[in-house]
Amino acid sequence: MHQIRVVRNILLGIKNLLLHKLRSLLTVLGVVFGVGSVIAMLSVGEGASQEALEQIRKLGSNNIILTAVKLAEDEAASARHIHMGIYGLRYEDVLQIRETMSAVTRTVPVKHIRKKGRLGERSLELRIVGTTPDWFGVVDRSITVGRILSEHDFEQRAAVCVLTEYGARRLLATEHTVGESIRIGGNYFKIIGIVQSEQVSGAIQTPDLEVDAYIPLNIAREFYGDMIVRRTAGSREREFVELHQILVQVGSDEQVEATAAALKAMLERSHKKKDYRMNVPLALRRAAEQTKRTFNIVLGSIAGISLLVGGIGIMNIMLASVTERTREIGIRRAIGAKRRQIIGQFLVETVVLSSVGGVIGIGIGLLFPWLITQFAGMPTIVPGYSIALSLGISVGVGLIFGLYPAIRAAKLDPIVALRHE
Amino acid sequence: MSAANKESDMQDDGRSKTLVRFDDVRKVYQMGTAEVRALDGVSLSFGWGSFWAIMGPSGSGKSTLLNLLGCLDRPSSGRYEFDGRDVGTLNDDGLSELRLRELGFIFQSFNLIPQLTVQENIELPLYYLGWDQSRSLQRAKELAEEVGLGDRLSHRPMELSGGQQQRVAIARSLANDPPILLADEPTGNLDSATGTQILELLGKLHQRGKTIIMVTHEEDIASYATGQLHMLDGVIDRVEGGTDASN
Ligand SMILES: Nc1ncnc2c1ncn2[C@@H]1O[C@H](COP(=O)(O)OP(=O)(O)OP(=O)(O)O)[C@@H](O)[C@H]1O
Ligand SMILES: [Mg+2]
């Protein structure tokens, strides 16, 4: 019985609102934008933190990645081949990290060389990665076949290499030809294993690429040296780079920040020119949280103001409606409606009004994040709970701002109300 | 006309013999410093099944009296008993409940709700009584039939003539099957032919046992009633006919 009454009240409310379609629509605009902002805000925040988490997942939360950066002035100098560009990370940086930082569990030196790899008829532009076996402890990829680099390979100065699945497919045709040798530059390397590589996606740059070929660092140094000569149209570009990257793995997430700070201090002393970049995946979370906070403040204020304005608008309209329908209220009271039934009737009407605004607002709220992603390139995710929250907020606005007009309606003296023109 | 007996005897059905009783009821409006004594000491009782016309010049307190009878207003002083119950002790909800279950109103300006259909207007008291929809619809149909508007259920009040609207109002006042109907100038907005039709309808209801109290200042309309009560300056001036009204 009670349920039927509520349904009937809602239908009556809808009917009364449809009597003034445009007026009702204009009234709920505040709620529409308020709710839209709430959803947009939550989706931007969620998108930012999801992206950060994804990056952290791919890069490893307890890793710090140091990358050599060519300085702008050096670039200009080497182009005019006045002198050789010397920059990047050093072997001694690695030693210093290993010696001085107790929180660090792995320090992986990385040297990159661009060379063409050949096997029979096939060839592929490879990125030779000269590194230590620890690489595979930091950049954790599953082994498809064979084995990864070992300490033994270093001791033996073995010319061996590990390919990625992609590289193997391009060079070997089948994955079962581990043991064959590929030619890189003038040297032959025996393929000892094949690992998977991370799918390259979006802005996230993982330390590994599909075209990687991993070889022992000492062999890379021995075969290719630290000098890179690149022939471009008419001029020769020469660069001297010892290490392109150092991957630093810290014992636990809690030690990452302190270690990053210590690393920074250390490198600032030894690298007067800032020819390196430090990437701390864990710090991305902080950046994402900052983005989230900023958006929460901006859109939260918009939402708050919109909802307040919307609420006041609704209250205004409901007060007008109470005045307009004074006689109706008098009739209902004369027939036997109790005060709380009048309150209920007007409150249901207000809640219906604000909920309709809420539903339209959800529509706009879904469109808004899409536009942000399209035009600002910012990732957005609309969390499911935000829709429930928005509906809750709009019902709440209806209840709060509908209460006063409803009480006003119920307090009317039946006789005065009946006499109202 | 009989003297108001204080010990209101019980009838067989547990109802009081007198349906309504006023005992020195006053209604005073404070207009700034001036007092308007709309009712200045009225004592009366109406029995079950009576049909009274309340007459008198404009401003004599007829509507005030009817509103008090209808529990829409409270007297400034005096005692009001409805079916033996002291109305003065009821709170706002109690008065609403009494109106809902025991009273039917018919107004000069019909007072239908314009955005509701004829059917929905008639169903209104049943809604507050908590009837379910199919039962309400059934009852609304019967009542519309009874007042000769069985084919107008889905019309809006604006689409009906004055006489038809008043008949809808009568149907609505009957929905909760009250023992007493209160009508304040029910024909005031109607031409005399239509007014006569409405009075014939009320006469029929009286014959079926409804107590009817009607305010009017037209003699021929008043003649449908079995008793006439004349008001003057807030007091009962004289009583004609009737069997059990008293002063
Ligand atoms: N709400 C009010 N405030 C002040 N005075 C009032 C109020 N209602 C009625 N009165 C006064 O009480 C007196 C009686 O009014 P009432 O409406 O009962 O007259 P009536 O007999 O119904 O008149 P009419 O035939 O014109 O309808 C009048 O003098 C009127 O001005
Ligand atoms: Mg009057």
XYZ file of C-alpha atoms and ligand atoms in Angstrom:
700
model
C 0.000 0.000 0.000
C 2.688 2.422 1.049
C 4.745 1.618 -2.023
C 1.809 2.244 -4.327
C 1.362 5.644 -2.686
C 4.981 6.552 -3.252
C 4.721 5.529 -6.902
C 1.505 7.518 -7.261
C 3.151 10.506 -5.585
C 6.065 10.283 -7.991
C 3.739 10.064 -10.984
C 1.806 13.049 -9.683
C 5.073 14.918 -9.216
C 6.163 14.162 -12.781
C 2.765 15.296 -14.024
C 3.000 18.604 -12.205
C 6.517 19.192 -13.479
C 5.471 18.439 -17.051
C 2.922 21.246 -16.769
C 5.896 23.612 -16.832
C 8.474 21.826 -18.948
C 10.778 24.723 -19.762
C 10.573 26.153 -16.285
C 11.417 22.792 -14.758
C 14.318 22.296 -17.149
C 15.822 25.714 -16.449
C 15.403 25.113 -12.752
C 17.471 21.966 -12.735
C 20.397 23.330 -14.767
C 22.372 23.974 -11.609
C 21.979 20.386 -10.535
C 22.810 19.246 -14.062
C 26.153 21.053 -14.061
C 26.858 20.208 -10.457
C 26.397 16.519 -11.061
C 28.285 16.744 -14.361
C 31.246 18.294 -12.552
C 31.214 15.620 -9.874
C 31.448 12.860 -12.455
C 34.056 14.695 -14.529
C 36.129 15.328 -11.427
C 36.043 11.747 -10.288
C 36.781 10.409 -13.759
C 39.813 12.640 -14.258
C 41.152 11.725 -10.842
C 40.536 8.056 -11.465
C 42.107 8.255 -14.918
C 45.235 9.957 -13.573
C 45.730 7.469 -10.786
C 45.048 4.493 -13.041
C 47.631 5.750 -15.520
C 50.135 6.303 -12.747
C 49.505 2.838 -11.347
C 49.946 1.321 -14.785
C 53.232 3.171 -15.236
C 54.376 2.122 -11.820
C 53.422 -1.452 -12.592
C 55.351 -1.445 -15.846
C 58.425 0.310 -14.532
C 58.497 -1.295 -11.104
C 57.587 0.639 -8.008
C 60.936 0.087 -6.297
C 63.040 1.092 -9.286
C 64.794 4.350 -10.096
C 65.806 4.821 -13.707
C 68.708 7.094 -14.658
C 68.959 7.974 -18.335
C 71.732 9.836 -20.145
C 70.603 13.092 -21.716
C 72.449 14.845 -24.480
C 72.813 18.506 -23.622
C 71.585 21.142 -26.030
C 74.935 22.998 -26.226
C 76.751 19.733 -26.916
C 74.312 18.990 -29.656
C 75.093 22.280 -31.327
C 78.830 21.735 -30.843
C 78.911 18.236 -32.262
C 76.852 19.363 -35.224
C 79.567 21.868 -36.017
C 82.055 19.094 -35.163
C 84.166 21.466 -33.127
C 84.680 18.862 -30.456
C 83.342 15.573 -29.450
C 80.175 15.330 -27.362
C 80.989 13.727 -24.042
C 78.028 13.137 -21.797
C 75.985 10.541 -19.985
C 76.420 8.213 -17.091
C 79.748 6.718 -16.094
C 81.018 3.355 -15.024
C 82.234 5.034 -11.864
C 78.683 6.178 -11.102
C 77.698 2.521 -10.926
C 80.596 1.719 -8.607
C 79.793 4.677 -6.398
C 76.143 3.653 -6.104
C 77.092 0.103 -5.264
C 79.594 1.223 -2.666
C 77.689 3.988 -0.927
C 74.012 3.104 -1.044
C 73.046 0.318 1.265
C 69.328 0.391 0.372
C 70.105 -0.438 -3.248
C 69.818 -4.131 -4.064
C 70.701 -4.031 -7.756
C 72.545 -1.516 -9.882
C 72.312 -2.326 -13.551
C 74.546 -0.472 -16.022
C 73.116 -0.266 -19.527
C 74.852 0.602 -22.765
C 72.921 1.088 -25.976
C 74.381 0.580 -29.451
C 72.361 0.804 -32.661
C 73.552 -1.855 -35.097
C 72.111 -4.014 -37.794
C 71.836 -7.702 -36.967
C 71.999 -10.345 -39.713
C 71.151 -14.018 -39.876
C 71.389 -15.538 -43.289
C 69.153 -13.558 -45.605
C 67.364 -11.721 -42.846
C 68.377 -8.506 -41.102
C 66.954 -6.213 -38.437
C 67.997 -2.850 -36.988
C 68.775 -3.888 -33.430
C 69.354 -1.986 -30.257
C 72.251 -3.772 -28.637
C 71.876 -3.627 -24.877
C 75.162 -4.210 -23.108
C 74.281 -5.017 -19.533
C 74.694 -7.404 -16.614
C 72.589 -10.442 -15.662
C 70.909 -8.207 -13.074
C 69.019 -6.565 -15.942
C 66.672 -9.502 -15.987
C 66.108 -9.127 -12.254
C 64.975 -5.530 -12.684
C 63.172 -5.736 -16.023
C 61.236 -8.859 -15.230
C 60.242 -10.625 -18.466
C 59.448 -14.261 -18.855
C 61.841 -16.509 -20.767
C 60.278 -18.077 -23.844
C 63.095 -20.486 -24.555
C 66.745 -21.001 -23.609
C 68.365 -18.980 -20.819
C 69.323 -15.443 -19.911
C 72.797 -13.961 -19.464
C 74.828 -15.393 -16.564
C 77.882 -14.404 -14.523
C 79.635 -17.225 -16.289
C 79.175 -15.494 -19.636
C 80.945 -12.460 -18.196
C 83.826 -14.437 -16.813
C 84.208 -16.299 -20.081
C 83.792 -13.070 -22.097
C 81.341 -15.081 -24.145
C 79.891 -13.540 -27.302
C 76.341 -14.551 -26.526
C 73.076 -12.716 -26.872
C 69.470 -12.900 -25.752
C 66.823 -11.805 -28.248
C 63.222 -10.779 -27.739
C 60.387 -12.804 -29.223
C 59.884 -10.074 -31.787
C 63.515 -10.025 -32.823
C 63.630 -13.810 -32.952
C 60.614 -13.939 -35.217
C 62.137 -11.396 -37.548
C 65.576 -13.020 -37.650
C 65.101 -16.688 -36.952
C 61.724 -17.481 -38.439
C 61.174 -20.091 -35.730
C 61.881 -19.883 -32.043
C 63.584 -23.261 -31.963
C 66.748 -22.100 -33.620
C 68.378 -21.045 -30.368
C 72.064 -21.829 -30.708
C 72.477 -20.218 -34.081
C 74.713 -17.191 -34.389
C 73.781 -13.745 -35.632
C 76.185 -11.210 -37.020
C 76.130 -7.770 -35.435
C 78.544 -5.368 -37.097
C 81.616 -7.490 -37.632
C 81.022 -9.862 -34.727
C 79.140 -13.095 -34.303
C 76.938 -13.758 -31.263
C 75.485 -17.060 -30.258
C 71.814 -16.854 -29.392
C 71.318 -18.402 -25.965
C 67.742 -17.437 -25.187
C 64.609 -15.549 -26.088
C 62.580 -13.385 -23.715
C 59.268 -11.636 -24.046
C 59.166 -7.859 -24.301
C 56.622 -5.399 -23.020
C 54.095 -4.254 -25.576
C 54.925 -0.628 -26.272
C 51.850 1.383 -25.297
C 51.120 5.072 -24.964
C 53.477 7.391 -23.182
C 54.962 4.760 -20.926
C 58.543 4.023 -21.915
C 59.811 0.832 -20.336
C 63.600 0.199 -20.277
C 63.252 -2.574 -22.867
C 62.278 -2.442 -26.537
C 61.130 -5.079 -29.015
C 64.321 -4.712 -31.054
C 66.651 -5.331 -28.109
C 69.520 -7.797 -28.182
C 71.053 -8.313 -24.752
C 74.796 -8.993 -24.557
C 77.314 -8.936 -21.677
C 78.447 -5.398 -20.932
C 82.142 -6.273 -20.989
C 81.762 -7.712 -24.490
C 79.863 -4.625 -25.644
C 82.698 -2.430 -24.402
C 85.332 -4.620 -25.931
C 83.679 -4.863 -29.354
C 82.160 -1.431 -29.762
C 83.923 0.889 -27.293
C 82.415 4.022 -25.794
C 82.656 6.122 -28.911
C 79.692 6.394 -31.168
C 80.166 7.673 -34.677
C 77.088 8.528 -36.599
C 77.283 9.510 -40.232
C 74.793 12.086 -41.269
C 74.577 14.035 -44.519
C 78.074 15.354 -45.110
C 79.258 15.378 -41.486
C 80.313 12.888 -38.894
C 78.783 13.059 -35.475
C 80.885 11.726 -32.691
C 79.708 11.064 -29.215
C 81.410 9.642 -26.191
C 78.956 7.924 -23.871
C 79.955 5.351 -21.291
C 76.491 4.316 -20.124
C 73.058 5.235 -21.459
C 71.103 4.051 -18.472
C 71.527 2.880 -14.931
C 68.656 0.931 -13.454
C 68.658 1.131 -9.689
C 66.551 -1.280 -7.684
C 65.813 -0.457 -4.063
C 65.002 -3.002 -1.359
C 61.511 -1.705 -0.602
C 59.071 0.972 -1.724
C 59.557 2.862 1.536
C 63.251 3.409 0.761
C 62.666 4.717 -2.765
C 62.258 8.366 -1.882
C 65.285 8.617 0.372
C 67.414 6.736 -2.136
C 66.245 8.970 -4.980
C 67.211 12.019 -2.949
C 70.609 10.557 -2.125
C 71.178 9.628 -5.779
C 70.286 13.123 -6.839
C 72.719 14.640 -4.358
C 75.442 12.266 -5.441
C 74.982 12.875 -9.163
C 74.775 16.616 -8.717
C 78.272 16.504 -7.303
C 79.800 14.290 -9.984
C 77.836 15.626 -12.968
C 78.201 19.390 -13.017
C 76.372 19.536 -16.316
C 73.000 17.945 -15.893
C 73.486 15.307 -18.558
C 71.162 12.746 -17.046
C 67.501 12.396 -16.161
C 66.110 10.612 -13.144
C 62.796 8.788 -13.420
C 61.140 7.591 -10.224
C 57.992 5.597 -11.056
C 56.767 5.817 -7.495
C 56.862 9.613 -7.720
C 54.362 9.385 -10.582
C 51.805 8.379 -8.040
C 52.482 11.568 -6.177
C 52.142 13.558 -9.392
C 48.893 11.763 -10.144
C 47.618 12.512 -6.680
C 48.540 16.148 -7.192
C 46.593 16.220 -10.473
C 43.706 14.577 -8.720
C 43.798 17.138 -5.921
C 43.905 20.062 -8.327
C 40.971 18.733 -10.296
C 39.094 17.938 -7.133
C 39.478 21.502 -5.908
C 38.554 23.125 -9.226
C 35.700 20.872 -10.238
C 34.634 20.321 -6.655
C 34.137 24.077 -6.268
C 32.222 24.225 -9.538
C 30.114 21.298 -8.422
C 29.504 22.813 -5.032
C 28.531 26.209 -6.400
C 26.364 24.660 -9.120
C 24.593 22.451 -6.625
C 24.044 25.374 -4.275
C 22.719 27.565 -7.083
C 20.697 24.631 -8.381
C 19.306 23.958 -4.957
C 18.340 27.576 -4.425
C 16.761 27.619 -7.900
C 14.742 24.552 -7.058
C 13.704 26.037 -3.736
C 12.646 29.225 -5.479
C 10.539 27.345 -8.003
C 8.987 25.165 -5.349
C 8.086 28.221 -3.279
C 6.453 29.702 -6.365
C 4.715 26.406 -6.936
C 3.418 26.361 -3.363
C 2.005 29.848 -3.833
C 0.483 28.896 -7.170
C -1.066 25.803 -5.709
C -2.176 27.252 -2.401
C -5.763 26.501 -3.253
C -4.942 22.914 -4.164
C -3.260 22.561 -0.795
C -6.368 23.981 0.884
C -8.588 21.511 -0.975
C -6.388 18.578 -0.008
C -6.323 19.681 3.612
C -10.135 20.143 3.670
C -10.569 16.656 2.281
C -8.456 15.279 5.089
C -4.801 15.327 4.027
C -2.482 15.557 7.005
C 0.371 18.043 7.155
C 2.994 15.389 6.637
C 1.174 14.125 3.545
C 1.369 17.607 2.043
C 5.065 17.732 2.959
C 5.514 14.336 1.339
C 3.784 15.423 -1.847
C 5.943 18.511 -2.339
C 9.112 16.784 -1.257
C 8.571 13.976 -3.746
C 8.012 16.574 -6.435
C 11.249 18.373 -5.580
C 13.205 15.157 -5.449
C 11.769 14.098 -8.812
C 12.828 17.465 -10.204
C 16.364 17.298 -8.848
C 16.729 13.638 -9.816
C 15.778 14.419 -13.392
C 18.480 17.089 -13.238
C 20.821 14.478 -11.816
C 20.132 12.041 -14.645
C 20.729 14.724 -17.288
C 23.832 15.706 -15.336
C 25.096 12.138 -15.478
C 24.680 12.231 -19.240
C 26.748 15.397 -19.427
C 29.121 14.000 -16.843
C 29.826 11.057 -19.150
C 30.335 13.335 -22.140
C 32.708 15.678 -20.321
C 35.463 13.114 -19.535
C 35.235 11.877 -23.105
C 35.883 15.423 -24.349
C 38.774 15.834 -21.903
C 40.348 12.673 -23.256
C 39.713 13.683 -26.865
C 41.011 17.222 -26.685
C 43.351 17.347 -23.710
C 44.687 13.827 -24.100
C 44.194 13.200 -20.417
C 43.142 9.674 -19.515
C 39.741 9.483 -17.802
C 37.855 6.622 -16.242
C 34.286 7.033 -15.015
C 34.111 5.014 -11.823
C 30.818 3.187 -11.314
C 30.312 4.545 -7.847
C 30.388 8.125 -9.174
C 27.032 7.556 -10.873
C 25.465 6.239 -7.690
C 27.049 9.127 -5.798
C 25.655 11.647 -8.287
C 22.163 10.255 -7.963
C 22.556 10.390 -4.218
C 23.686 13.999 -4.367
C 20.778 15.047 -6.581
C 18.250 13.321 -4.350
C 19.943 15.007 -1.392
C 19.725 18.430 -3.023
C 16.010 17.832 -3.652
C 15.416 16.807 -0.060
C 17.385 19.659 1.486
C 16.081 22.448 -0.694
C 12.577 21.004 -0.979
C 12.017 20.732 2.728
C 11.401 24.410 3.418
C 8.838 24.938 0.602
C 7.112 21.696 1.594
C 6.873 22.782 5.229
C 5.569 26.162 4.092
C 2.890 24.369 2.080
C 1.904 22.166 4.991
C 1.733 25.068 7.441
C -0.879 26.915 5.389
C -4.138 27.447 7.201
C -6.741 25.368 5.309
C -9.307 28.180 5.311
C -6.850 30.801 4.142
C -5.596 28.388 1.506
C -9.113 27.648 0.288
C -9.921 31.322 -0.028
C -6.711 31.979 -2.013
C -7.274 33.093 -5.576
C -36.605 21.950 17.666
C -35.718 20.623 21.051
C -33.656 21.874 23.911
C -30.021 20.836 23.809
C -29.824 17.957 26.220
C -26.419 17.714 27.823
C -26.469 13.949 28.305
C -26.174 13.003 24.657
C -27.839 9.585 24.658
C -26.239 6.743 22.818
C -28.145 5.071 20.008
C -28.159 1.370 19.210
C -25.255 1.669 16.767
C -23.007 3.321 19.326
C -23.357 6.712 17.665
C -24.565 9.730 19.607
C -28.138 10.873 18.975
C -27.031 14.338 18.003
C -24.475 14.450 15.241
C -23.038 17.880 16.022
C -23.471 20.104 19.037
C -22.197 23.655 19.622
C -22.170 24.991 23.145
C -21.704 28.785 23.360
C -19.228 28.803 20.498
C -17.487 32.080 19.723
C -15.109 33.063 16.989
C -13.312 36.369 17.352
C -10.947 37.825 14.765
C -8.446 40.376 15.945
C -8.124 43.081 13.302
C -5.431 45.342 14.660
C -6.984 46.859 17.762
C -10.551 46.092 16.661
C -12.231 42.771 17.440
C -14.544 41.178 14.899
C -16.970 38.850 16.603
C -17.796 36.593 13.650
C -19.642 34.211 15.984
C -20.797 35.609 19.266
C -22.086 32.702 21.328
C -23.809 30.058 19.266
C -25.355 26.953 20.774
C -27.035 24.432 18.550
C -27.358 20.757 17.784
C -28.107 18.969 14.540
C -29.491 15.467 14.558
C -28.701 12.598 12.237
C -30.308 12.834 8.848
C -31.405 16.462 9.092
C -31.154 18.973 6.227
C -30.479 22.499 7.350
C -30.205 25.733 5.454
C -28.185 28.444 7.146
C -29.331 31.871 6.058
C -28.639 35.464 6.864
C -27.166 38.646 5.500
C -23.624 38.926 4.264
C -21.106 39.034 7.093
C -23.500 37.494 9.590
C -21.145 34.576 10.239
C -22.592 31.788 8.069
C -19.316 30.707 6.514
C -17.531 31.032 9.842
C -20.115 28.706 11.385
C -19.783 26.193 8.571
C -15.963 26.209 8.732
C -16.131 25.481 12.451
C -18.636 22.691 11.852
C -16.275 21.353 9.187
C -13.291 21.319 11.576
C -11.362 23.584 9.204
C -11.048 26.105 12.005
C -11.141 26.114 15.791
C -13.507 28.229 17.876
C -12.045 30.996 20.044
C -14.121 29.623 22.909
C -16.985 27.226 23.504
C -17.364 23.514 23.023
C -17.868 21.520 19.843
C -18.952 17.910 20.013
C -19.004 15.791 16.899
C -20.896 12.557 17.408
C -20.268 12.842 21.138
C -16.535 13.498 20.756
C -14.993 16.754 21.983
C -13.402 18.218 18.873
C -11.427 20.734 20.968
C -9.151 17.997 22.228
C -8.051 16.923 18.754
C -4.720 18.027 17.337
C -4.198 18.994 13.702
C -3.839 15.375 12.584
C -6.942 14.475 14.579
C -8.947 17.177 12.808
C -7.644 15.971 9.430
C -8.661 12.438 10.315
C -12.136 13.622 11.310
C -12.546 15.531 8.034
C -11.270 12.549 6.103
C -13.657 10.017 7.643
C -16.750 11.939 8.710
C -17.130 15.050 6.563
C -17.828 15.961 2.977
C -17.373 19.484 1.616
C -19.121 21.219 -1.236
C -17.953 24.736 -2.072
C -19.401 27.664 -3.956
C -16.435 27.687 -6.348
C -16.390 23.872 -6.670
C -12.710 23.648 -5.647
C -11.698 20.864 -7.955
C -7.978 20.409 -8.632
C -7.539 21.620 -12.225
C -4.643 19.354 -13.241
C -6.473 16.208 -12.137
C -9.171 14.440 -14.144
C -12.724 14.010 -12.929
C -11.881 10.490 -11.849
C -8.760 11.592 -9.962
C -10.650 14.405 -8.251
C -13.325 12.005 -7.058
C -10.656 9.544 -5.906
C -8.783 12.133 -3.837
C -10.348 11.280 -0.437
C -9.867 7.574 -1.164
C -6.188 8.219 -1.829
C -5.804 9.687 1.640
C -7.885 6.834 3.054
C -5.323 4.499 1.513
C -7.608 2.638 -0.849
C -5.921 0.696 -3.620
C -6.260 1.915 -7.170
C -8.691 -0.589 -8.607
C -11.109 -0.182 -5.716
C -10.846 3.611 -5.960
C -11.535 3.504 -9.661
C -14.586 1.328 -9.102
C -15.917 3.734 -6.486
C -15.172 6.808 -8.625
C -17.085 5.229 -11.511
C -20.103 4.486 -9.330
C -20.141 8.009 -7.930
C -19.746 9.655 -11.326
C -22.587 7.489 -12.541
C -24.677 8.570 -9.583
C -24.229 12.281 -10.309
C -24.826 11.684 -14.021
C -21.223 12.084 -15.219
C -20.318 8.473 -15.919
C -19.007 9.413 -19.361
C -16.792 12.273 -18.196
C -14.273 10.428 -16.031
C -11.208 11.389 -18.015
C -12.186 15.038 -18.496
C -10.479 17.921 -16.757
C -12.605 20.262 -14.635
C -11.991 23.084 -17.150
C -13.759 21.033 -19.810
C -16.967 20.859 -17.789
C -19.810 23.314 -17.197
C -20.293 24.849 -13.749
C -23.155 22.504 -12.930
C -21.112 19.495 -14.000
C -18.163 20.668 -11.935
C -20.363 21.011 -8.884
C -21.634 17.496 -9.443
C -18.068 16.235 -9.560
C -17.482 18.057 -6.272
C -20.548 16.357 -4.795
C -19.306 12.979 -6.014
C -15.961 13.707 -4.367
C -17.643 14.711 -1.106
C -19.462 11.365 -1.108
C -16.403 9.242 -1.836
C -15.560 8.565 1.807
C -19.287 7.987 2.539
C -19.487 10.634 5.289
C -22.571 11.002 7.458
C -22.607 14.756 6.959
C -22.193 17.064 3.965
C -21.316 20.723 4.427
C -22.112 23.038 1.538
C -21.249 26.742 1.466
C -23.477 28.379 -1.145
C -23.308 25.365 -3.491
C -25.444 27.124 -6.086
C -23.854 30.555 -5.728
C -21.959 30.280 -8.993
C -24.738 28.557 -10.949
C -27.804 29.748 -12.848
C -31.107 28.958 -11.200
C -32.003 25.992 -13.411
C -28.656 24.319 -12.756
C -28.908 25.276 -9.084
C -32.234 23.507 -8.901
C -30.693 20.339 -10.357
C -27.937 20.437 -7.734
C -30.501 20.884 -4.961
C -32.524 17.964 -6.274
C -29.374 15.883 -6.077
C -28.760 17.018 -2.489
C -32.427 16.300 -1.677
C -31.954 12.774 -2.959
C -28.886 12.333 -0.771
C -30.816 13.616 2.223
C -33.523 11.072 1.566
C -30.871 8.382 1.598
C -29.918 9.494 5.093
C -27.159 12.059 4.716
C -27.133 14.956 7.091
C -26.761 18.129 5.029
C -25.908 21.596 6.247
C -26.014 24.207 3.543
C -25.336 27.924 3.579
C -27.450 29.925 1.162
C -29.213 33.235 0.919
C -31.720 32.240 -1.698
C -35.169 31.500 -0.262
C -36.163 28.962 -2.915
C -32.916 27.052 -2.447
C -33.405 27.095 1.311
C -36.873 25.636 0.876
C -35.342 22.272 -0.062
C -34.069 22.011 3.501
C -36.245 20.734 6.304
C -35.041 23.432 8.654
C -33.748 26.967 8.327
C -31.406 28.688 10.698
C -31.127 32.466 10.380
C -27.927 34.169 11.461
C -27.551 37.848 12.333
C -24.358 39.530 13.518
C -22.779 36.324 14.736
C -25.731 34.933 16.647
C -28.697 32.736 15.744
C -31.562 35.069 14.969
C -34.341 32.525 14.528
C -34.946 28.925 13.604
C -37.696 27.713 11.292
C -38.850 24.132 10.812
C -36.475 21.324 11.513
C -36.923 18.824 14.281
C -33.879 19.045 16.460
C -31.877 22.186 15.906
C -31.771 24.392 18.909
C -30.676 27.764 20.046
N -10.139 35.560 8.475
C -10.864 36.584 8.913
N -10.267 37.632 9.490
C -10.984 38.677 9.940
N -12.304 38.754 9.882
C -12.967 37.743 9.305
C -12.275 36.598 8.791
N -13.209 35.737 8.300
C -14.399 36.310 8.475
N -14.260 37.514 9.091
C -15.320 38.416 9.464
O -16.273 37.682 10.169
C -17.569 38.084 9.797
C -18.381 36.896 9.305
O -17.828 36.433 8.095
P -18.448 35.239 7.285
O -17.520 34.916 6.164
O -18.766 34.139 8.203
O -19.756 35.890 6.702
P -20.865 35.230 5.774
O -22.092 35.216 6.547
O -20.396 33.956 5.216
O -20.968 36.290 4.617
P -21.248 36.067 3.043
O -22.684 35.837 2.908
O -20.813 37.336 2.433
O -20.412 34.911 2.630
C -17.411 39.134 8.752
O -17.565 40.387 9.349
C -16.024 38.965 8.253
O -15.478 40.182 7.873
Mg -19.845 33.157 3.330
